[in-house]
């Protein structure tokens, strides 16, 4: 028999009943005890809409590791859970999905803060998860600014999440956190030293992981199985500051490459740079499953209740692009750059001498005069059998040195060293070989064409000259020709359905259309043409730093940005990540903001390693321009850049209003990523700097 209801209890029940009829209220209800140990990744919320939000947790009961476990979700308007709007029992954290659980809650009020927790009933106790806080989106007619943080790239091993710590310190009144990719990195990062055992990544089933050869006799493990990918999310989400950010703000998330595989496209990895076939659809599906299990997102417009991740389409039917409305002034369009894109335009295993555009093609484009120099001469190599034999021998030697078998190297040499080959690559090889009767070939009178060597490709199997450090001017010619002759498929980064959705959705009535891209739209160029101290002179070119991002699809980028700019009256803004640097620039009249990484390797460090490996040590002119003075070089190469910092981590806070967008970059030197400021908040605050910018329609970006 229940106890008599007191006046206070009656009032509490009336308040709850006015908010919802989804549960009852009783003095018999047991108190909720602290059950945090049963919820090791805490809680999270995401995909906030006007009347709904997705809530997430993962439950671990060591006594029942293989059993499905029932949980209860409680949602309230207050953190003491006196004004409850939902109490839903019977939700099941399934062992088949690592006991991760996502629940979509509907029938909520617009732009309202809610508190939530999950409850486990065990041994006569009610054990509660940490309390999470979330907020729904403002109704479409609400005339209020929208504030959100942009974050990306949070490598874990040997690094600390000082940036998340700083965001918590600021206690910003945010509508959401926009995470634009690389939530996890797919390797165990064993090559990165970690003196702190708490900042290591280990796979519970290392036998199901891939072993990646990184050269020099070194290897690392990379995720392949569902178990491997789940381990990554569990490890990363163990960080207390990341947990607290999830507990405080709803997230809107999209993936980039490392949630599956570095520099991936479609279901293809790029670890071996073309030495082996890396089409890995099952690995891709495993990566996606773990992502859908651990991220609080709803890509299928699910009904209220638990979201069954088995019902979420995965590769090749994946669709995670989606849009959100926040009041009168913001429509957020979240794009997926990785899943539907084609391969990089220059194959990593392209033979440098191969002519991609011959004399007839250049003549048809009216470009013959631009390629008249001897450097662009080529020959049909079959007309020079002695030289062809030497070139094939050199190919085999290089390929075997790269790890191929003699048989595989010989077969590839026969297929590659044929047809039109550029003397810019052929002759140096012949000179080095110094074989009698097979000397260099005179370029005079030979046809002119554009080969991969002219775009920066120097080695058989390498990302340099393929995904990274590509000669801009020749690459642009090749990219435009491929775009035109492929029916535009060669640069179709988003895929036709997604691109059509993007252009159509951008026509909505909201003032600003903010497009979330996992990779930067800012053009990053090293211009060494007028640098007389750069040696040898053949290096004096303009280079794209990375064509894995939008610089790799320059014609499609221009087409999309122009269409979005014109279609929105200049009220389009791109926000992005990936490149481990902070940028603010105008590209084709569209403002583009790139947020720095949360915790990774700064692009300045990465460039330094690449330049040294290419034979340009510190003190050389090349090193000075592209590493030491990298920011100035980027500005010189792209006058549209208003702000750049290539040696800092942090995040960007964006506020969207009716007339302008404000962006605040919160930055900490990259060297601080290996320092644990967890117990030193005042010191941490002193390490951060802030840069403020105002963005106006049409691409105007001003400081202040």
XYZ file of C-alpha atoms in Angstrom:
704
model
C 0.000 0.000 0.000
C 1.376 3.403 -0.978
C 1.956 6.167 1.502
C -0.558 9.071 1.687
C 0.281 11.876 -0.723
C 1.475 15.050 0.944
C 0.618 18.521 -0.378
C 4.165 19.037 -1.753
C 4.035 15.718 -3.591
C 0.648 16.586 -5.122
C 2.008 19.905 -6.389
C 5.045 18.163 -7.869
C 2.818 15.705 -9.711
C 0.595 18.497 -11.036
C 3.611 20.325 -12.455
C 4.840 17.151 -14.093
C 1.433 16.300 -15.481
C 1.128 19.752 -17.007
C 4.400 19.176 -18.840
C 3.755 15.629 -19.997
C 1.540 12.622 -19.504
C 4.318 10.172 -20.267
C 4.880 9.079 -16.651
C 3.403 8.982 -13.207
C 4.685 10.367 -9.931
C 4.948 8.666 -6.587
C 6.586 9.068 -3.195
C 7.480 5.371 -3.482
C 10.114 6.242 -6.072
C 13.560 5.212 -4.893
C 16.260 7.895 -4.882
C 18.748 7.902 -7.738
C 22.252 7.005 -6.593
C 25.483 7.974 -8.332
C 26.047 5.320 -10.979
C 28.768 7.008 -13.043
C 30.958 3.892 -12.996
C 28.278 2.080 -14.983
C 28.340 4.828 -17.634
C 32.078 5.124 -18.450
C 31.574 7.349 -21.512
C 28.997 9.489 -19.675
C 26.138 10.930 -21.768
C 25.751 13.067 -24.864
C 23.114 14.803 -26.943
C 22.974 15.817 -30.565
C 21.097 16.854 -33.698
C 18.950 19.441 -31.883
C 15.845 20.441 -33.772
C 12.896 22.642 -32.878
C 10.976 19.901 -31.062
C 13.425 17.004 -30.792
C 16.922 15.957 -29.799
C 18.917 12.717 -29.711
C 20.237 11.509 -26.342
C 23.048 8.974 -25.942
C 24.790 6.851 -23.366
C 26.727 3.640 -22.982
C 26.117 1.335 -20.032
C 28.638 -1.203 -18.711
C 27.710 -3.820 -16.111
C 30.763 -6.028 -15.446
C 28.521 -8.725 -13.978
C 26.498 -8.980 -17.206
C 28.946 -8.219 -20.048
C 27.024 -10.247 -22.650
C 23.480 -9.376 -21.583
C 21.111 -6.749 -22.937
C 20.299 -4.314 -20.142
C 17.160 -2.227 -19.626
C 17.523 1.468 -18.833
C 15.151 4.284 -18.025
C 15.524 7.752 -19.524
C 14.350 10.786 -17.578
C 14.131 14.251 -19.160
C 13.254 17.401 -17.226
C 13.304 21.170 -17.452
C 15.443 21.452 -14.322
C 18.611 19.708 -13.199
C 16.923 18.424 -10.031
C 14.360 16.592 -12.203
C 11.373 18.093 -10.452
C 9.809 19.319 -13.709
C 9.995 16.121 -15.692
C 8.665 15.950 -19.226
C 9.551 12.335 -19.992
C 10.264 9.141 -18.117
C 10.683 6.254 -20.510
C 11.437 2.814 -19.131
C 12.311 -0.359 -21.001
C 14.990 1.137 -23.228
C 17.519 -1.563 -24.039
C 21.279 -1.116 -24.223
C 22.111 -4.062 -26.448
C 25.255 -6.137 -26.101
C 25.334 -6.502 -29.882
C 26.139 -2.785 -30.073
C 28.529 -2.601 -27.148
C 25.694 -1.418 -24.881
C 25.527 1.950 -26.622
C 22.044 3.463 -26.705
C 20.569 6.385 -28.646
C 17.091 7.736 -27.989
C 15.236 10.356 -29.974
C 13.058 12.535 -27.758
C 10.255 14.461 -29.453
C 7.387 16.802 -28.524
C 9.778 19.248 -26.893
C 9.510 23.041 -26.789
C 11.618 25.246 -29.101
C 14.868 26.762 -27.819
C 14.378 25.247 -24.400
C 17.030 23.846 -22.118
C 16.476 20.308 -20.867
C 18.304 18.026 -18.466
C 18.461 14.259 -18.809
C 19.929 11.117 -17.318
C 19.732 7.380 -17.803
C 18.921 5.097 -14.859
C 19.940 1.480 -14.277
C 17.948 -0.555 -11.749
C 20.252 -3.049 -10.065
C 20.060 -4.912 -6.766
C 17.233 -2.742 -5.490
C 19.034 0.495 -6.377
C 18.435 3.120 -9.052
C 21.855 4.045 -10.420
C 21.975 7.220 -12.481
C 24.282 8.342 -15.235
C 25.872 11.787 -15.078
C 23.298 14.491 -15.763
C 23.383 15.917 -19.256
C 22.151 19.292 -20.452
C 20.876 20.035 -23.922
C 18.852 22.615 -25.824
C 16.447 22.473 -28.728
C 16.674 24.730 -31.762
C 14.816 28.017 -32.018
C 11.627 28.027 -34.080
C 12.063 29.219 -37.659
C 10.541 32.658 -37.010
C 12.581 33.442 -33.902
C 14.590 36.648 -34.327
C 17.583 35.779 -32.164
C 21.303 35.273 -32.811
C 22.627 31.713 -32.852
C 25.954 30.813 -31.260
C 27.950 27.655 -31.772
C 31.510 26.369 -31.502
C 33.342 24.750 -34.418
C 35.804 21.972 -33.554
C 37.665 19.150 -35.281
C 40.655 16.797 -35.205
C 41.153 15.532 -31.654
C 43.993 13.016 -31.708
C 44.372 11.333 -28.328
C 47.626 9.493 -27.758
C 50.209 11.584 -25.929
C 48.012 14.675 -26.209
C 45.658 16.509 -23.852
C 42.317 18.133 -24.564
C 43.266 21.582 -23.292
C 41.011 23.148 -25.914
C 37.920 21.407 -24.548
C 39.019 22.426 -21.053
C 39.172 26.053 -22.182
C 35.717 25.934 -23.765
C 34.344 24.676 -20.464
C 36.132 27.479 -18.630
C 34.495 30.090 -20.844
C 31.074 28.537 -20.227
C 29.804 29.963 -23.507
C 26.048 30.134 -24.013
C 26.060 27.925 -27.106
C 23.184 26.497 -29.072
C 25.372 23.574 -30.152
C 28.897 22.384 -30.920
C 29.583 21.676 -34.583
C 32.204 18.937 -34.928
C 33.398 18.773 -38.535
C 35.401 15.581 -38.547
C 38.252 13.431 -37.238
C 36.532 12.731 -33.936
C 38.836 9.728 -33.695
C 42.045 8.752 -35.483
C 41.985 5.217 -36.785
C 45.417 4.035 -35.606
C 46.767 3.072 -32.218
C 49.230 5.965 -32.779
C 51.988 3.778 -31.374
C 54.560 5.878 -33.242
C 53.689 8.882 -31.074
C 55.413 8.809 -27.664
C 53.064 8.933 -24.693
C 54.661 9.167 -21.247
C 51.155 9.110 -19.727
C 49.555 5.635 -19.762
C 46.147 7.339 -19.602
C 46.787 8.873 -23.041
C 47.398 5.665 -24.948
C 45.218 3.853 -27.474
C 45.022 0.076 -27.322
C 42.872 -2.360 -29.245
C 41.182 -5.056 -27.178
C 41.483 -7.398 -30.167
C 44.714 -6.359 -31.900
C 44.612 -9.474 -34.058
C 41.621 -8.043 -35.944
C 43.426 -4.780 -36.756
C 45.511 -4.000 -39.838
C 49.262 -3.701 -39.518
C 50.448 -0.654 -41.389
C 54.043 -0.343 -42.587
C 55.117 3.281 -42.148
C 58.686 2.791 -43.354
C 62.009 2.481 -41.641
C 61.037 -0.896 -40.220
C 58.253 0.710 -38.201
C 54.626 -0.394 -38.069
C 51.440 0.642 -36.348
C 48.023 -0.929 -35.935
C 45.006 0.642 -37.616
C 41.377 -0.132 -36.946
C 39.682 -2.656 -39.193
C 37.050 -4.549 -37.212
C 33.990 -3.142 -35.469
C 35.727 -3.955 -32.187
C 38.737 -1.838 -33.166
C 36.627 1.184 -34.074
C 34.545 0.857 -30.902
C 37.754 0.838 -28.863
C 38.690 4.183 -30.378
C 35.420 5.869 -29.425
C 35.489 4.388 -25.934
C 39.048 5.570 -25.393
C 38.542 9.069 -26.737
C 35.264 9.522 -24.857
C 37.006 8.534 -21.622
C 38.557 12.005 -21.485
C 36.854 13.969 -18.680
C 36.855 17.298 -20.524
C 35.364 15.831 -23.692
C 32.743 14.140 -21.524
C 31.882 17.421 -19.831
C 31.497 19.248 -23.141
C 29.113 16.529 -24.321
C 27.245 16.774 -21.023
C 26.852 20.531 -21.460
C 26.069 21.057 -25.171
C 24.343 19.181 -27.984
C 26.669 18.210 -30.840
C 26.092 18.225 -34.586
C 28.680 15.890 -36.087
C 29.968 14.878 -39.492
C 32.894 12.604 -40.263
C 36.013 13.293 -42.278
C 38.637 10.688 -43.182
C 40.119 9.386 -39.920
C 36.808 7.982 -38.714
C 37.550 5.417 -41.436
C 41.009 5.836 -43.000
C 43.392 8.704 -43.688
C 42.818 10.586 -46.974
C 40.111 8.109 -47.902
C 37.682 8.395 -50.779
C 34.529 6.289 -51.133
C 35.595 3.002 -49.469
C 39.228 3.279 -50.519
C 42.158 3.710 -48.146
C 45.433 5.291 -49.261
C 48.022 3.831 -46.884
C 50.112 2.083 -49.550
C 50.026 4.916 -52.113
C 49.009 2.569 -54.894
C 51.370 -0.303 -54.103
C 48.327 -2.466 -53.299
C 44.593 -2.346 -53.909
C 42.877 -0.727 -50.911
C 39.190 -0.981 -51.687
C 37.830 -1.957 -48.251
C 34.021 -1.855 -48.200
C 33.652 -4.121 -45.158
C 36.115 -2.026 -43.175
C 34.191 1.070 -44.227
C 30.919 -0.456 -42.995
C 32.557 -1.392 -39.686
C 33.779 2.171 -39.222
C 30.346 3.566 -40.004
C 28.607 1.207 -37.595
C 30.787 2.319 -34.688
C 30.285 5.966 -35.661
C 26.510 5.545 -35.687
C 26.641 3.694 -32.362
C 28.626 6.391 -30.576
C 27.499 9.638 -32.169
C 24.216 11.237 -31.008
C 22.868 11.869 -34.493
C 19.769 10.958 -36.459
C 20.308 10.551 -40.197
C 17.058 8.728 -41.008
C 14.416 10.996 -39.462
C 13.689 8.336 -36.855
C 10.462 8.308 -34.836
C 10.505 8.898 -31.099
C 12.247 6.265 -29.029
C 15.382 4.167 -29.301
C 17.205 4.452 -32.617
C 18.143 1.071 -34.026
C 21.505 1.543 -35.739
C 20.842 -1.599 -37.766
C 18.211 0.436 -39.608
C 20.715 3.170 -40.522
C 21.970 2.673 -44.102
C 25.677 2.074 -44.413
C 28.073 1.950 -47.326
C 27.284 2.059 -50.225
C 23.923 3.574 -49.253
C 25.244 5.969 -46.623
C 23.636 9.378 -46.238
C 24.706 11.609 -43.380
C 24.287 14.992 -45.072
C 21.436 16.893 -43.457
C 20.305 20.411 -42.545
C 19.112 22.257 -39.441
C 17.108 25.432 -38.914
C 17.931 27.676 -35.949
C 15.516 30.574 -35.850
C 15.123 33.203 -38.518
C 18.784 33.698 -39.376
C 20.569 30.330 -39.634
C 20.159 27.316 -41.839
C 23.023 24.898 -41.240
C 23.848 22.539 -44.098
C 26.070 19.646 -43.040
C 27.860 18.058 -46.002
C 29.689 14.747 -46.425
C 32.898 15.220 -48.436
C 34.293 11.709 -48.064
C 31.684 9.087 -48.876
C 30.701 10.017 -52.423
C 33.827 11.695 -53.771
C 36.001 10.311 -56.594
C 39.674 9.459 -56.361
C 42.344 12.148 -56.224
C 43.013 13.404 -59.736
C 46.640 12.252 -59.749
C 47.028 8.581 -58.778
C 49.607 7.902 -56.083
C 51.081 5.139 -58.270
C 51.125 7.248 -61.445
C 54.339 6.822 -63.413
C 55.838 10.334 -63.369
C 56.795 10.199 -67.048
C 53.322 9.314 -68.292
C 51.901 12.061 -70.509
C 48.405 12.922 -69.314
C 47.680 15.566 -71.985
C 49.449 15.159 -75.333
C 50.129 17.714 -78.054
C 46.753 17.185 -79.715
C 44.894 17.820 -76.465
C 46.899 20.973 -75.746
C 46.294 22.207 -79.299
C 42.581 21.607 -78.922
C 42.624 23.756 -75.799
C 44.659 26.492 -77.497
C 47.425 25.913 -74.960
C 50.305 24.890 -77.226
C 52.259 28.116 -76.715
C 52.120 27.778 -72.929
C 53.927 24.430 -73.104
C 56.506 25.166 -75.811
C 59.574 24.798 -73.608
C 61.873 21.784 -73.893
C 60.804 20.771 -70.386
C 57.475 19.577 -71.836
C 58.949 17.447 -74.622
C 57.910 13.813 -74.851
C 58.495 10.808 -77.092
C 56.685 7.557 -77.891
C 59.135 5.423 -75.937
C 58.691 2.387 -78.195
C 60.729 4.305 -80.775
C 63.688 4.084 -78.383
C 63.826 0.390 -77.344
C 67.202 0.618 -75.592
C 66.040 3.507 -73.453
C 62.723 1.770 -72.777
C 64.574 -1.275 -71.463
C 66.651 0.887 -69.118
C 63.578 2.714 -67.875
C 61.789 -0.552 -67.160
C 64.792 -1.828 -65.271
C 64.879 1.353 -63.212
C 61.151 1.027 -62.530
C 61.592 -2.545 -61.277
C 64.454 -1.518 -59.031
C 62.460 1.348 -57.515
C 59.292 -0.730 -57.124
C 61.101 -3.594 -55.410
C 62.709 -1.041 -53.112
C 59.193 0.169 -52.286
C 58.181 -3.333 -51.229
C 56.784 -4.954 -54.372
C 57.774 -8.440 -55.464
C 59.961 -8.758 -58.545
C 57.093 -10.321 -60.472
C 54.653 -7.564 -59.543
C 57.240 -4.853 -60.206
C 58.075 -6.342 -63.620
C 54.408 -6.506 -64.623
C 53.850 -2.924 -63.555
C 56.970 -1.756 -65.363
C 55.747 -3.302 -68.601
C 52.363 -1.615 -68.218
C 53.709 1.801 -67.169
C 56.841 2.305 -69.257
C 55.134 2.536 -72.606
C 53.466 5.078 -74.855
C 54.194 8.804 -74.594
C 56.729 9.562 -71.861
C 58.026 12.956 -70.764
C 61.727 13.609 -71.198
C 61.709 15.720 -68.037
C 61.605 12.424 -66.142
C 63.055 10.036 -68.726
C 66.362 11.813 -69.329
C 67.452 12.164 -65.674
C 66.822 8.440 -65.222
C 68.849 7.613 -68.322
C 71.697 9.876 -67.207
C 71.748 8.212 -63.782
C 71.713 4.738 -65.356
C 74.598 5.605 -67.730
C 74.004 2.595 -69.956
C 75.889 2.470 -73.291
C 73.600 3.070 -76.239
C 70.786 4.279 -74.015
C 71.678 7.890 -73.348
C 69.316 10.849 -72.905
C 66.992 11.758 -75.767
C 67.294 15.109 -77.524
C 64.107 17.206 -76.968
C 64.468 19.324 -80.106
C 61.666 18.671 -82.565
C 59.766 16.434 -80.167
C 56.057 17.017 -79.374
C 55.052 18.828 -76.193
C 52.655 17.579 -73.575
C 51.763 17.648 -69.893
C 52.909 14.683 -67.782
C 52.530 13.839 -64.111
C 56.126 14.897 -63.484
C 55.123 18.406 -64.523
C 52.570 18.408 -61.683
C 55.142 17.455 -59.068
C 55.097 13.657 -59.266
C 58.681 12.450 -58.773
C 58.323 8.991 -57.220
C 56.424 5.839 -58.182
C 54.386 5.392 -54.996
C 53.967 8.613 -53.050
C 51.412 11.117 -51.844
C 53.792 13.942 -52.863
C 52.704 15.164 -56.264
C 49.448 13.249 -55.883
C 47.609 14.248 -52.671
C 50.133 16.746 -51.315
C 52.475 19.440 -52.665
C 51.201 19.583 -56.238
C 52.375 22.196 -58.758
C 49.364 24.476 -59.012
C 49.486 25.907 -62.519
C 49.928 22.629 -64.375
C 47.534 20.828 -62.028
C 44.851 23.444 -62.701
C 45.130 22.841 -66.455
C 44.885 19.084 -65.982
C 42.032 19.369 -63.465
C 39.967 21.598 -65.777
C 40.505 19.219 -68.700
C 39.525 16.189 -66.621
C 36.476 18.045 -65.344
C 35.326 18.862 -68.864
C 36.071 15.480 -70.440
C 34.590 13.369 -67.626
C 31.177 14.997 -67.675
C 32.268 16.742 -64.454
C 32.482 13.419 -62.613
C 36.236 13.752 -62.005
C 35.602 16.534 -59.470
C 32.175 15.472 -58.224
C 33.197 15.698 -54.574
C 29.707 15.544 -53.080
C 27.946 13.299 -55.549
C 25.021 14.419 -57.677
C 22.185 13.827 -55.148
C 24.001 15.650 -52.333
C 24.987 18.571 -54.536
C 21.400 18.973 -55.756
C 20.192 18.892 -52.146
C 22.769 21.489 -51.117
C 21.850 23.975 -53.827
C 18.116 23.498 -53.304
C 18.210 23.672 -49.497
C 20.330 26.819 -49.601
C 17.322 28.580 -51.108
C 15.536 28.502 -47.740
C 14.266 31.725 -46.163
C 16.852 31.924 -43.365
C 19.198 34.916 -43.565
C 22.482 32.979 -43.484
C 23.303 29.599 -44.987
C 26.255 28.120 -43.124
C 27.751 25.130 -44.922
C 29.733 22.677 -42.800
C 32.545 21.040 -44.747
C 34.919 18.561 -43.158
C 37.791 19.870 -45.319
C 38.831 23.460 -45.851
C 37.632 25.529 -48.789
C 40.465 28.037 -48.278
C 43.067 27.782 -51.029
C 46.491 27.107 -49.501
C 49.257 28.012 -51.934
C 53.030 28.238 -51.673
C 54.223 30.690 -54.320
C 57.960 30.262 -54.859
C 58.097 31.627 -58.406
C 59.765 34.928 -57.542
C 62.166 33.564 -54.919
C 65.660 33.742 -56.479
C 67.237 32.126 -53.418
C 65.224 28.946 -53.905
C 67.399 26.223 -55.377
C 67.279 24.422 -57.690
C 65.392 26.769 -60.045
C 63.023 23.932 -61.044
C 61.462 24.240 -57.567
C 60.351 27.833 -58.234
C 56.669 27.085 -58.800
C 53.321 27.658 -57.183
C 52.192 24.658 -55.113
C 48.940 23.538 -53.585
C 49.821 22.359 -50.088
C 47.105 19.671 -50.122
C 44.794 18.514 -52.899
C 43.057 16.091 -50.571
C 40.908 19.079 -49.587
C 38.911 21.386 -51.888
C 42.072 22.612 -53.646
C 42.012 19.202 -55.327
C 38.717 20.003 -57.040
C 39.220 23.664 -58.017
C 36.614 23.831 -60.788
C 33.887 22.198 -58.723
C 34.735 24.468 -55.794
C 34.439 27.575 -57.948
C 31.157 26.348 -59.445
C 29.621 25.505 -56.054
C 30.787 28.643 -54.270
C 29.597 30.877 -57.099
C 26.183 29.204 -57.221
C 25.756 29.426 -53.448
C 26.947 33.037 -53.325
C 24.597 34.143 -56.081
C 21.697 32.039 -54.847
C 21.795 33.473 -51.321
C 22.590 37.095 -52.093
C 26.054 36.664 -50.631
C 24.754 35.209 -47.357
C 26.673 31.916 -47.555
C 29.442 31.048 -45.102
C 31.599 27.906 -45.078
C 33.018 26.489 -41.840
C 35.531 23.662 -41.970
C 38.408 21.811 -40.305
C 40.846 19.013 -41.239
C 44.007 20.971 -42.030
C 45.187 21.551 -38.403
C 45.357 25.316 -38.826
C 43.128 28.367 -38.453
C 42.092 30.347 -41.524
C 39.617 33.072 -42.428
C 39.436 33.851 -46.124
C 37.162 34.875 -48.973
C 37.001 32.378 -51.834
C 35.085 33.450 -54.946
C 33.181 35.962 -52.837
C 32.257 33.442 -50.121
C 33.682 33.783 -46.585
C 35.367 30.597 -45.373
C 36.345 29.925 -41.758
C 38.606 26.985 -40.912
C 38.801 26.051 -37.241
C 42.075 24.835 -35.708
C 42.377 21.288 -34.416
C 41.513 20.364 -30.851
C 44.628 18.203 -30.425
C 46.793 17.004 -33.270
C 49.964 17.932 -35.154
C 49.971 21.531 -36.390
C 50.314 21.978 -40.138
C 53.564 23.857 -39.621
C 55.055 20.779 -37.962
C 53.748 18.493 -40.701
C 55.167 20.719 -43.434
C 58.547 20.793 -41.707
C 58.760 16.995 -41.661
C 57.738 16.742 -45.336
C 60.166 19.421 -46.512
C 63.096 17.886 -44.644
C 62.255 14.461 -46.076
C 62.323 16.033 -49.552
C 65.889 17.200 -49.000
C 65.372 20.801 -47.858
C 66.738 21.084 -44.299
C 66.206 23.946 -41.852
C 68.207 26.903 -43.078
C 67.414 26.279 -46.729
C 65.337 28.855 -48.580
C 62.587 26.343 -49.297
C 62.310 25.435 -45.602
C 62.201 29.089 -44.620
C 59.370 29.963 -47.012
C 57.149 26.941 -46.497
C 57.781 26.262 -42.803
C 59.379 29.128 -40.862
C 57.486 31.821 -42.795
C 54.592 29.614 -43.744
C 51.827 32.013 -42.742
C 53.296 34.862 -44.795
C 53.744 32.496 -47.734
C 50.103 31.401 -47.547
C 48.983 35.041 -47.479
C 51.151 35.856 -50.469
C 49.829 32.877 -52.383
C 46.187 33.690 -51.609
C 45.397 37.413 -51.124
C 41.888 36.427 -49.992
C 43.270 35.213 -46.661
C 42.368 37.645 -43.874
C 43.703 35.539 -41.001
C 45.963 32.506 -40.677
C 47.620 30.669 -37.802
C 49.348 27.407 -38.709
C 50.910 26.660 -35.331
C 48.022 26.636 -32.876
C 45.225 24.424 -31.603
C 41.845 25.533 -30.289
C 38.315 26.152 -31.524
C 36.171 28.845 -33.108
C 33.001 30.349 -31.646
C 30.604 31.644 -34.284
C 27.617 33.933 -33.710
C 25.125 34.340 -36.540
C 22.997 37.475 -36.511
C 20.768 39.229 -39.049
C 23.421 41.582 -40.427
C 26.717 39.818 -39.862
C 28.493 36.775 -38.487
C 31.043 37.122 -35.704
C 33.848 34.610 -35.285
C 36.182 34.306 -32.313
C 39.261 32.106 -32.673
C 40.479 30.754 -29.328
C 44.063 29.575 -29.832
C 46.804 27.883 -27.831
C 50.328 27.162 -29.192
C 50.598 23.653 -30.586
C 53.513 22.895 -28.253
C 51.068 22.990 -25.336
C 49.119 19.964 -26.606
C 51.471 17.633 -24.718
C 51.115 19.544 -21.442
C 48.406 18.469 -19.003
C 46.709 21.577 -17.597
C 43.867 19.582 -16.061
C 44.750 20.682 -12.537
C 46.051 24.132 -13.554
C 43.107 26.017 -15.053
C 44.544 29.488 -14.442
C 47.757 28.628 -16.253
C 45.737 27.189 -19.105
C 43.684 30.372 -19.496
C 46.882 32.411 -19.707
C 48.164 30.264 -22.588
C 45.172 31.069 -24.807
C 44.820 34.039 -27.126
C 41.754 35.260 -28.988
C 41.172 36.756 -32.420
C 37.826 38.290 -33.381
C 36.447 38.802 -36.878
C 33.270 40.152 -38.442
C 31.910 38.534 -41.593
C 29.536 40.411 -43.868
C 27.651 39.282 -46.958
C 29.725 38.842 -50.070
C 32.904 37.680 -48.391
C 33.987 40.748 -46.419
C 36.022 39.732 -43.353
C 37.251 42.394 -40.915
C 39.103 42.123 -37.623
C 37.287 43.244 -34.500
